[in-house]
Structures are given as C-alpha cells and as structure tokens.
C-alpha cells in the first residue's frame, strides 16, 4: 500500500504533472465560482437595499392604516402580508446576524398568521407590524453601514 501512495506523488513524466495540474485547477475553478456567487449576492443586496427599504416603509404604513378597521380589512391584510413576505425574502438573501434573525422571525410570524385563518386576531397583526418597523429601522442602519464601507 505504501508503494501505491508513494507512486501517487511521484511524477515520472509530463502527463502526470498535467493530470495533477488539471485536478488542482478544477478545485480552484470551483472555489472561484463560489466566491463569485457570494460577491454577486452581496452586490445585488447592496443595489436593492434602497428600494426594499422604501417598499417596506410604504407597506408598513399601509398596514397601519388597514389596522384602523381590522375586521373589515382582514382580506387586505392577508394580501399585504404576502407582498411584505416577498420584500423580506429579498432582504433575507444578504442579511446577517441579528438583522437576519429578525427577518426570519417576522416571516415565520406572517406565515403562521396566514395559516391560522380562523384564529386571527388584531394583536398578532400589531406584533407583526412592530416587527416590521424594527426591521425597517435595522435596514436603515445596514444601509448606512453599506454606504460607509
């Protein structure tokens, strides 16, 4: 067995060297593709941050106005939650740390509220609205840190 392992690393001719270079370059290419994918994601997150902040703010304001007459606006609130979830999904792609935790928690609460049609109550919607306000404030902080560097 030791002779096989020894023969694996001994380069007797040029084709052995080419084979090893090909294997190494394959892993290097995979690593480069992974890094490029991550850079692309961060770039898209940075470019969409301003739009997502504005959209989230306007949707949160719309939710607040719908809450003024909750029982008549239940269907509109469900529809609005679906649109808010799309924004949160986009924010989640580039978020990290506490910002990511808050987004995931809010999305989970929205999903839970949407599934429990018979047990919907206004206090749950108000909690989700508060979570959305917190996410909006955090997104402004993240946006400022992206501008700085």
Coordinates of C-alpha atoms in Angstrom, one line a residue:
X1 CA 0.0 0.0 0.0
X2 CA 2.8 2.4 0.8
X3 CA 4.2 1.9 -2.7
X4 CA 0.9 2.9 -4.2
X5 CA 0.8 6.1 -2.1
X6 CA 4.5 6.8 -3.0
X7 CA 3.7 6.2 -6.7
X8 CA 0.8 8.7 -6.4
X9 CA 3.1 11.6 -5.7
X10 CA 6.0 10.7 -7.9
X11 CA 5.9 12.5 -11.2
X12 CA 7.6 10.2 -13.7
X13 CA 6.6 12.1 -16.9
X14 CA 4.9 15.2 -18.1
X15 CA 1.4 13.7 -18.4
X16 CA 1.4 13.0 -14.6
X17 CA 2.2 16.6 -14.0
X18 CA -0.6 17.7 -16.4
X19 CA -3.1 15.4 -14.7
X20 CA -2.3 16.8 -11.2
X21 CA -2.5 20.4 -12.6
X22 CA -5.9 19.7 -14.1
X23 CA -7.2 18.3 -10.8
X24 CA -5.9 21.3 -8.8
X25 CA -7.3 23.7 -11.4
X26 CA -10.7 22.0 -11.1
X27 CA -10.9 22.8 -7.4
X28 CA -9.6 26.3 -7.9
X29 CA -12.3 26.9 -10.5
X30 CA -15.0 25.6 -8.1
X31 CA -13.7 27.9 -5.4
X32 CA -13.7 30.8 -7.8
X33 CA -17.3 30.1 -8.8
X34 CA -18.3 30.0 -5.2
X35 CA -16.6 33.3 -4.4
X36 CA -18.2 34.9 -7.5
X37 CA -21.6 33.7 -6.4
X38 CA -21.2 35.3 -3.0
X39 CA -19.9 38.6 -4.4
X40 CA -22.8 38.7 -6.8
X41 CA -25.3 38.2 -3.9
X42 CA -23.7 40.9 -1.8
X43 CA -23.7 43.3 -4.8
X44 CA -27.4 42.6 -5.5
X45 CA -28.2 43.1 -1.9
X46 CA -26.5 46.5 -1.9
X47 CA -28.2 47.6 -5.0
X48 CA -31.7 46.6 -3.9
X49 CA -31.4 47.8 -0.3
X50 CA -32.7 51.3 -1.1
X51 CA -35.7 50.1 -3.0
X52 CA -36.5 47.4 -0.4
X53 CA -36.4 50.0 2.4
X54 CA -38.8 52.3 0.7
X55 CA -41.1 49.4 -0.2
X56 CA -41.0 48.1 3.4
X57 CA -41.8 51.5 4.8
X58 CA -44.8 52.1 2.5
X59 CA -46.1 48.6 3.2
X60 CA -45.8 49.1 6.9
X61 CA -47.7 52.4 6.6
X62 CA -50.4 50.7 4.6
X63 CA -50.6 48.0 7.3
X64 CA -51.0 50.7 9.9
X65 CA -53.9 52.3 8.0
X66 CA -55.6 48.9 7.5
X67 CA -55.3 48.2 11.2
X68 CA -57.6 51.1 12.0
X69 CA -60.6 49.0 10.9
X70 CA -59.2 45.4 11.4
X71 CA -62.4 43.4 11.0
X72 CA -63.3 44.9 7.6
X73 CA -59.7 44.7 6.3
X74 CA -58.8 41.1 7.1
X75 CA -58.5 40.1 3.5
X76 CA -56.5 43.1 2.5
X77 CA -54.1 42.5 5.4
X78 CA -53.5 38.9 4.2
X79 CA -52.8 40.2 0.8
X80 CA -50.5 42.8 2.1
X81 CA -48.6 40.2 4.2
X82 CA -48.0 38.2 1.0
X83 CA -46.4 41.3 -0.6
X84 CA -44.4 42.1 2.5
X85 CA -43.1 38.5 2.6
X86 CA -41.6 39.0 -0.9
X87 CA -39.7 42.0 0.3
X88 CA -38.5 40.2 3.4
X89 CA -37.3 37.3 1.3
X90 CA -35.2 39.6 -0.8
X91 CA -33.8 41.2 2.3
X92 CA -33.0 37.9 3.8
X93 CA -30.6 36.9 1.0
X94 CA -28.0 39.4 2.1
X95 CA -28.8 39.9 5.7
X96 CA -26.6 38.7 8.5
X97 CA -26.6 38.4 12.3
X98 CA -29.5 40.0 14.2
X99 CA -30.9 41.5 11.1
X100 CA -31.3 38.1 9.6
X101 CA -32.8 36.7 12.8
X102 CA -35.4 39.4 12.9
X103 CA -36.3 38.9 9.3
X104 CA -36.7 35.1 9.8
X105 CA -38.8 35.6 12.9
X106 CA -41.1 38.1 11.2
X107 CA -41.5 35.8 8.1
X108 CA -42.4 32.9 10.4
X109 CA -45.0 35.0 12.2
X110 CA -46.5 36.1 8.9
X111 CA -46.7 32.5 7.7
X112 CA -48.2 31.4 11.0
X113 CA -50.8 34.2 10.8
X114 CA -51.7 33.4 7.2
X115 CA -52.2 29.7 8.0
X116 CA -54.4 30.3 11.1
X117 CA -57.4 31.9 9.2
X118 CA -59.9 31.0 11.9
X119 CA -57.8 32.3 14.9
X120 CA -56.7 35.6 13.5
X121 CA -56.6 38.4 16.0
X122 CA -55.7 42.0 15.8
X123 CA -53.0 41.8 18.5
X124 CA -51.0 39.3 16.4
X125 CA -51.1 41.7 13.4
X126 CA -49.9 44.6 15.6
X127 CA -47.0 42.4 16.8
X128 CA -46.1 41.7 13.2
X129 CA -46.3 45.5 12.4
X130 CA -44.0 46.2 15.3
X131 CA -41.5 43.6 14.0
X132 CA -41.7 45.2 10.5
X133 CA -40.9 48.6 12.0
X134 CA -37.9 47.1 13.8
X135 CA -36.7 45.5 10.5
X136 CA -37.2 48.8 8.7
X137 CA -35.1 50.6 11.3
X138 CA -32.4 47.9 11.2
X139 CA -32.4 48.1 7.4
X140 CA -31.7 51.8 7.6
X141 CA -28.7 51.1 9.9
X142 CA -27.4 48.4 7.5
X143 CA -27.9 50.8 4.6
X144 CA -25.8 53.4 6.3
X145 CA -23.1 50.9 7.1
X146 CA -23.1 49.8 3.4
X147 CA -22.5 53.4 2.3
X148 CA -19.6 53.8 4.7
X149 CA -17.9 50.7 3.5

